[in-house]
Amino acid sequence: MGAEVKASGNVFGNYFQVATYGESHGGGVGCVISGCPPRIPLTEGDMQVELDRRRPGQSIITSTRKETDTCKILSGTHEDNNEIAKMYRPSHADATYDFKYGVRSVQGGGRSSGRETIGRVAAGALAKKILKLKCGVEILAFVFKVHQVVLPEDAVDYETVTLEKIESNIVRCPDPQYADKIIAAVDKVRVRGDSVGGVVTCIARNVPRGLGCPVFGKLEAELSGAMLSIPASNGFEIGSGFAVTDFTGSEHNDEFYMDKAGNVRTRTNRSGGIQGGISNGEIIHFKVSFKPTPSIGMKQNTVSREHQNVEFLARGLHDPCVAPRAVPVVESMAALVLMDQLMAHIAQCEMFPLNIALQEPVGVKYTRTPELAAILP
């Protein structure tokens, strides 16, 4: 069987995957290999042998271009015997990576480090730009809670809050009074070498209706998976979230009405802009919680790789609260999900644009069979 062709055409394989990048005479060419079995001894020399076989200038019957095709492995292999490699840091991925792969990268946490999110933010910047150009979508996130300091639910107007307001302080909280309280709360634990967790609220305005699919492709499921893939995230709720259990159905339902422009709207938005797994045109809003940074300047008990009880003290510079820095990451992951869903929606549902009034594709008339008569006006 041939390899499954991905939408972009840049990825080969399903389990052992190869994604190539770069253009001729560009900044460089290379590949990302995913799914490789762990614990395979590998050096740049192993690859260089094969690269030398395909480079130009080998004989009179090949191109005379002189290109070295020098191999450089940027990630995925390591050889480390420092102190951190000998023990499992509490609440890090050290132990679980060892349990699964029998090997792990200990430099800064490897692939579980927050540094990994730089690529998400870079890609998210492009997704944001396309969404804005295509549909006028705006995605903004801000810090809603840090430790025991909680922003009141009505303190931020989702319709009018701006990036400038969010970025006006170091904790990315659009309410100046609560921003000061959050700064004080973080500083209190910082000076003693401890850390605190927080909650980030994300909103997406002007999202087209119809994004997402029924059952296994629900938009909120796609968003939650994306958010929980962010390092240090450990909770997701959309709309009313867990507070929905405090309501009755009559109190929680979002009633429909026709606005002055003739659009179907909801008077409230407790659903968070998504119903039945599909966007309804209202502002999408959700929250993501982040745990306290596990790297703290205090001694902790742990276990070594030799299964001995030991003490551990983290060294280096670490965030006393990751929530403020998580804000652009949350925005980026939301943008990537919405971008993907928008393209999927256009591919499936805009092939025959729907005339809402007639429930028929524009310019198409059906022969009214009994079966169609049951579903069409």
mmCIF file of N, CA and C in Angstrom, residues 13-96:
data_model
loop_
_atom_site.group_PDB
_atom_site.id
_atom_site.type_symbol
_atom_site.label_atom_id
_atom_site.label_comp_id
_atom_site.label_asym_id
_atom_site.label_seq_id
_atom_site.Cartn_x
_atom_site.Cartn_y
_atom_site.Cartn_z
ATOM 1 N N GLY A 13 3.954 8.865 5.373
ATOM 2 C CA GLY A 13 3.870 7.834 6.396
ATOM 3 C C GLY A 13 2.808 8.102 7.433
ATOM 4 N N ASN A 14 2.439 7.041 8.148
ATOM 5 C CA ASN A 14 1.416 7.140 9.178
ATOM 6 C C ASN A 14 1.994 6.968 10.583
ATOM 7 N N TYR A 15 2.852 6.000 10.769
ATOM 8 C CA TYR A 15 3.464 5.771 12.076
ATOM 9 C C TYR A 15 4.921 6.242 12.078
ATOM 10 N N PHE A 16 5.684 5.819 11.099
ATOM 11 C CA PHE A 16 7.030 6.353 10.886
ATOM 12 C C PHE A 16 6.857 7.478 9.873
ATOM 13 N N GLN A 17 6.776 8.710 10.372
ATOM 14 C CA GLN A 17 6.433 9.847 9.521
ATOM 15 C C GLN A 17 7.654 10.705 9.204
ATOM 16 N N VAL A 18 7.672 11.191 7.974
ATOM 17 C CA VAL A 18 8.729 12.094 7.537
ATOM 18 C C VAL A 18 8.076 13.325 6.931
ATOM 19 N N ALA A 19 8.375 14.496 7.489
ATOM 20 C CA ALA A 19 7.917 15.766 6.929
ATOM 21 C C ALA A 19 9.139 16.516 6.428
ATOM 22 N N THR A 20 9.147 16.857 5.143
ATOM 23 C CA THR A 20 10.287 17.584 4.597
ATOM 24 C C THR A 20 9.967 19.074 4.505
ATOM 25 N N TYR A 21 11.013 19.880 4.528
ATOM 26 C CA TYR A 21 10.829 21.326 4.420
ATOM 27 C C TYR A 21 12.000 21.931 3.657
ATOM 28 N N GLY A 22 11.794 23.152 3.160
ATOM 29 C CA GLY A 22 12.850 23.889 2.471
ATOM 30 C C GLY A 22 12.689 23.869 0.966
ATOM 31 N N GLU A 23 13.344 24.827 0.325
ATOM 32 C CA GLU A 23 13.299 24.939 -1.128
ATOM 33 C C GLU A 23 14.720 25.055 -1.675
ATOM 34 N N SER A 24 14.855 24.762 -2.955
ATOM 35 C CA SER A 24 16.146 24.911 -3.617
ATOM 36 C C SER A 24 16.610 26.356 -3.536
ATOM 37 N N HIS A 25 17.844 26.539 -3.153
ATOM 38 C CA HIS A 25 18.456 27.860 -3.033
ATOM 39 C C HIS A 25 17.799 28.707 -1.946
ATOM 40 N N GLY A 26 17.096 28.065 -1.021
ATOM 41 C CA GLY A 26 16.497 28.786 0.090
ATOM 42 C C GLY A 26 17.416 28.775 1.295
ATOM 43 N N GLY A 27 16.840 28.960 2.477
ATOM 44 C CA GLY A 27 17.636 29.017 3.689
ATOM 45 C C GLY A 27 18.172 27.680 4.142
ATOM 46 N N GLY A 28 17.626 26.614 3.600
ATOM 47 C CA GLY A 28 18.069 25.273 3.970
ATOM 48 C C GLY A 28 16.978 24.271 3.705
ATOM 49 N N VAL A 29 17.345 23.014 3.599
ATOM 50 C CA VAL A 29 16.371 21.943 3.425
ATOM 51 C C VAL A 29 16.616 20.903 4.524
ATOM 52 N N GLY A 30 15.551 20.201 4.890
ATOM 53 C CA GLY A 30 15.701 19.205 5.941
ATOM 54 C C GLY A 30 14.433 18.415 6.135
ATOM 55 N N CYS A 31 14.379 17.675 7.221
ATOM 56 C CA CYS A 31 13.210 16.861 7.490
ATOM 57 C C CYS A 31 13.020 16.707 8.988
ATOM 58 N N VAL A 32 11.785 16.388 9.353
ATOM 59 C CA VAL A 32 11.441 16.024 10.725
ATOM 60 C C VAL A 32 10.926 14.592 10.686
ATOM 61 N N ILE A 33 11.581 13.715 11.418
ATOM 62 C CA ILE A 33 11.175 12.307 11.475
ATOM 63 C C ILE A 33 10.451 12.068 12.790
ATOM 64 N N SER A 34 9.243 11.558 12.714
ATOM 65 C CA SER A 34 8.452 11.275 13.916
ATOM 66 C C SER A 34 8.095 9.798 13.971
ATOM 67 N N GLY A 35 8.023 9.271 15.181
ATOM 68 C CA GLY A 35 7.609 7.885 15.358
ATOM 69 C C GLY A 35 8.737 6.884 15.310
ATOM 70 N N CYS A 36 9.964 7.347 15.314
ATOM 71 C CA CYS A 36 11.109 6.434 15.272
ATOM 72 C C CYS A 36 11.155 5.595 16.551
ATOM 73 N N PRO A 37 11.378 4.293 16.453
ATOM 74 C CA PRO A 37 11.516 3.475 17.670
ATOM 75 C C PRO A 37 12.616 4.037 18.560
ATOM 76 N N PRO A 38 12.405 4.065 19.874
ATOM 77 C CA PRO A 38 13.408 4.639 20.770
ATOM 78 C C PRO A 38 14.629 3.741 20.933
ATOM 79 N N ARG A 39 15.693 4.338 21.465
ATOM 80 C CA ARG A 39 16.916 3.618 21.837
ATOM 81 C C ARG A 39 17.677 3.088 20.622
ATOM 82 N N ILE A 40 17.535 3.751 19.487
ATOM 83 C CA ILE A 40 18.303 3.386 18.291
ATOM 84 C C ILE A 40 19.578 4.217 18.262
ATOM 85 N N PRO A 41 20.757 3.611 18.325
ATOM 86 C CA PRO A 41 21.998 4.395 18.244
ATOM 87 C C PRO A 41 22.050 5.116 16.890
ATOM 88 N N LEU A 42 22.291 6.409 16.921
ATOM 89 C CA LEU A 42 22.284 7.185 15.683
ATOM 90 C C LEU A 42 23.253 8.347 15.791
ATOM 91 N N THR A 43 24.046 8.537 14.735
ATOM 92 C CA THR A 43 24.954 9.677 14.662
ATOM 93 C C THR A 43 24.746 10.389 13.335
ATOM 94 N N GLU A 44 25.270 11.601 13.248
ATOM 95 C CA GLU A 44 25.213 12.322 11.980
ATOM 96 C C GLU A 44 25.962 11.562 10.894
ATOM 97 N N GLY A 45 26.997 10.834 11.290
ATOM 98 C CA GLY A 45 27.759 10.047 10.320
ATOM 99 C C GLY A 45 26.930 8.977 9.651
ATOM 100 N N ASP A 46 25.970 8.380 10.387
ATOM 101 C CA ASP A 46 25.099 7.359 9.804
ATOM 102 C C ASP A 46 24.329 7.909 8.615
ATOM 103 N N MET A 47 23.879 9.145 8.746
ATOM 104 C CA MET A 47 23.108 9.769 7.667
ATOM 105 C C MET A 47 24.013 10.347 6.593
ATOM 106 N N GLN A 48 25.191 10.813 7.006
ATOM 107 C CA GLN A 48 26.087 11.458 6.056
ATOM 108 C C GLN A 48 26.541 10.495 4.961
ATOM 109 N N VAL A 49 26.718 9.231 5.307
ATOM 110 C CA VAL A 49 27.116 8.227 4.312
ATOM 111 C C VAL A 49 26.133 8.205 3.150
ATOM 112 N N GLU A 50 24.835 8.203 3.478
ATOM 113 C CA GLU A 50 23.815 8.150 2.430
ATOM 114 C C GLU A 50 23.699 9.482 1.698
ATOM 115 N N LEU A 51 23.864 10.577 2.431
ATOM 116 C CA LEU A 51 23.795 11.894 1.794
ATOM 117 C C LEU A 51 24.935 12.082 0.797
ATOM 118 N N ASP A 52 26.105 11.544 1.136
ATOM 119 C CA ASP A 52 27.248 11.642 0.211
ATOM 120 C C ASP A 52 26.993 10.887 -1.085
ATOM 121 N N ARG A 53 26.214 9.828 -0.988
ATOM 122 C CA ARG A 53 25.928 9.026 -2.180
ATOM 123 C C ARG A 53 25.047 9.769 -3.180
ATOM 124 N N ARG A 54 24.225 10.745 -2.684
ATOM 125 C CA ARG A 54 23.306 11.423 -3.605
ATOM 126 C C ARG A 54 23.737 12.832 -3.970
ATOM 127 N N ARG A 55 24.819 13.329 -3.373
ATOM 128 C CA ARG A 55 25.212 14.710 -3.652
ATOM 129 C C ARG A 55 25.747 14.823 -5.086
ATOM 130 N N PRO A 56 25.689 16.045 -5.645
ATOM 131 C CA PRO A 56 26.198 16.244 -7.016
ATOM 132 C C PRO A 56 27.725 16.286 -7.032
ATOM 133 N N GLY A 57 28.271 16.308 -8.241
ATOM 134 C CA GLY A 57 29.712 16.448 -8.420
ATOM 135 C C GLY A 57 30.506 15.192 -8.159
ATOM 136 N N GLN A 58 29.869 14.018 -8.277
ATOM 137 C CA GLN A 58 30.584 12.777 -7.981
ATOM 138 C C GLN A 58 31.340 12.222 -9.186
ATOM 139 N N SER A 59 30.897 12.594 -10.383
ATOM 140 C CA SER A 59 31.548 12.047 -11.586
ATOM 141 C C SER A 59 31.247 12.948 -12.767
ATOM 142 N N ILE A 60 31.796 12.592 -13.924
ATOM 143 C CA ILE A 60 31.600 13.411 -15.123
ATOM 144 C C ILE A 60 30.179 13.306 -15.667
ATOM 145 N N ILE A 61 29.416 12.325 -15.220
ATOM 146 C CA ILE A 61 28.059 12.171 -15.734
ATOM 147 C C ILE A 61 27.015 12.749 -14.782
ATOM 148 N N THR A 62 27.453 13.469 -13.752
ATOM 149 C CA THR A 62 26.520 14.147 -12.845
ATOM 150 C C THR A 62 26.778 15.641 -12.882
ATOM 151 N N SER A 63 25.904 16.414 -12.292
ATOM 152 C CA SER A 63 26.080 17.855 -12.222
ATOM 153 C C SER A 63 27.415 18.192 -11.574
ATOM 154 N N THR A 64 28.040 19.247 -12.057
ATOM 155 C CA THR A 64 29.335 19.652 -11.505
ATOM 156 C C THR A 64 29.193 20.580 -10.301
ATOM 157 N N ARG A 65 27.954 20.812 -9.862
ATOM 158 C CA ARG A 65 27.753 21.662 -8.687
ATOM 159 C C ARG A 65 28.500 21.087 -7.488
ATOM 160 N N LYS A 66 29.050 21.969 -6.669
ATOM 161 C CA LYS A 66 29.751 21.550 -5.465
ATOM 162 C C LYS A 66 28.881 21.864 -4.244
ATOM 163 N N GLU A 67 28.205 20.864 -3.714
ATOM 164 C CA GLU A 67 27.358 21.013 -2.531
ATOM 165 C C GLU A 67 27.716 19.913 -1.542
ATOM 166 N N THR A 68 28.001 20.286 -0.331
ATOM 167 C CA THR A 68 28.476 19.292 0.639
ATOM 168 C C THR A 68 27.346 18.454 1.234
ATOM 169 N N ASP A 69 26.127 18.994 1.241
ATOM 170 C CA ASP A 69 24.988 18.286 1.849
ATOM 171 C C ASP A 69 25.338 17.795 3.263
ATOM 172 N N THR A 70 25.895 18.671 4.058
ATOM 173 C CA THR A 70 26.330 18.291 5.404
ATOM 174 C C THR A 70 25.146 18.053 6.325
ATOM 175 N N CYS A 71 25.156 16.920 7.001
ATOM 176 C CA CYS A 71 24.061 16.550 7.892
ATOM 177 C C CYS A 71 24.267 17.172 9.271
ATOM 178 N N LYS A 72 23.183 17.676 9.840
ATOM 179 C CA LYS A 72 23.208 18.200 11.199
ATOM 180 C C LYS A 72 21.936 17.749 11.918
ATOM 181 N N ILE A 73 22.093 16.934 12.957
ATOM 182 C CA ILE A 73 20.943 16.507 13.761
ATOM 183 C C ILE A 73 20.701 17.564 14.827
ATOM 184 N N LEU A 74 19.535 18.181 14.788
ATOM 185 C CA LEU A 74 19.227 19.272 15.714
ATOM 186 C C LEU A 74 18.540 18.802 16.987
ATOM 187 N N SER A 75 17.832 17.698 16.926
ATOM 188 C CA SER A 75 17.149 17.209 18.121
ATOM 189 C C SER A 75 16.843 15.728 17.964
ATOM 190 N N GLY A 76 16.487 15.111 19.087
ATOM 191 C CA GLY A 76 16.077 13.710 19.045
ATOM 192 C C GLY A 76 17.126 12.745 19.533
ATOM 193 N N THR A 77 18.367 13.189 19.623
ATOM 194 C CA THR A 77 19.421 12.336 20.169
ATOM 195 C C THR A 77 20.119 13.099 21.284
ATOM 196 N N HIS A 78 20.677 12.386 22.227
ATOM 197 C CA HIS A 78 21.378 13.058 23.324
ATOM 198 C C HIS A 78 22.291 12.073 24.031
ATOM 199 N N GLU A 79 23.206 12.638 24.746
ATOM 200 C CA GLU A 79 24.086 11.843 25.606
ATOM 201 C C GLU A 79 24.369 12.711 26.823
ATOM 202 N N ASP A 80 23.749 12.388 27.936
ATOM 203 C CA ASP A 80 23.810 13.270 29.095
ATOM 204 C C ASP A 80 23.947 12.473 30.380
ATOM 205 N N ASN A 81 24.910 12.834 31.174
ATOM 206 C CA ASN A 81 25.111 12.152 32.449
ATOM 207 C C ASN A 81 25.156 13.127 33.626
ATOM 208 N N ASN A 82 24.452 14.275 33.492
ATOM 209 C CA ASN A 82 24.489 15.237 34.582
ATOM 210 C C ASN A 82 23.593 14.805 35.742
ATOM 211 N N GLU A 83 23.516 15.648 36.759
ATOM 212 C CA GLU A 83 22.783 15.292 37.978
ATOM 213 C C GLU A 83 21.308 15.047 37.729
ATOM 214 N N ILE A 84 20.700 15.885 36.873
ATOM 215 C CA ILE A 84 19.272 15.751 36.605
ATOM 216 C C ILE A 84 18.960 14.413 35.949
ATOM 217 N N ALA A 85 19.888 13.911 35.124
ATOM 218 C CA ALA A 85 19.659 12.651 34.428
ATOM 219 C C ALA A 85 19.573 11.470 35.379
ATOM 220 N N LYS A 86 20.020 11.655 36.612
ATOM 221 C CA LYS A 86 20.067 10.544 37.553
ATOM 222 C C LYS A 86 18.823 10.435 38.434
ATOM 223 N N MET A 87 17.889 11.403 38.295
ATOM 224 C CA MET A 87 16.717 11.370 39.173
ATOM 225 C C MET A 87 15.489 11.895 38.450
ATOM 226 N N TYR A 88 14.333 11.597 39.025
ATOM 227 C CA TYR A 88 13.061 12.034 38.464
ATOM 228 C C TYR A 88 12.583 13.280 39.196
ATOM 229 N N ARG A 89 12.458 14.380 38.471
ATOM 230 C CA ARG A 89 12.000 15.618 39.095
ATOM 231 C C ARG A 89 10.503 15.535 39.366
ATOM 232 N N PRO A 90 10.057 15.909 40.556
ATOM 233 C CA PRO A 90 8.636 15.829 40.902
ATOM 234 C C PRO A 90 7.765 16.613 39.917
ATOM 235 N N SER A 91 6.674 15.974 39.482
ATOM 236 C CA SER A 91 5.663 16.566 38.591
ATOM 237 C C SER A 91 6.193 16.944 37.215
ATOM 238 N N HIS A 92 7.386 16.441 36.847
ATOM 239 C CA HIS A 92 7.889 16.583 35.484
ATOM 240 C C HIS A 92 7.578 15.297 34.713
ATOM 241 N N ALA A 93 7.985 15.286 33.456
ATOM 242 C CA ALA A 93 7.744 14.117 32.604
ATOM 243 C C ALA A 93 8.901 13.132 32.617
ATOM 244 N N ASP A 94 9.890 13.358 33.490
ATOM 245 C CA ASP A 94 11.073 12.497 33.504
ATOM 246 C C ASP A 94 10.712 11.026 33.655
ATOM 247 N N ALA A 95 9.929 10.718 34.672
ATOM 248 C CA ALA A 95 9.613 9.321 34.970
ATOM 249 C C ALA A 95 8.777 8.689 33.873
ATOM 250 N N THR A 96 7.724 9.382 33.430
ATOM 251 C CA THR A 96 6.837 8.780 32.427
ATOM 252 C C THR A 96 7.527 8.588 31.086
#
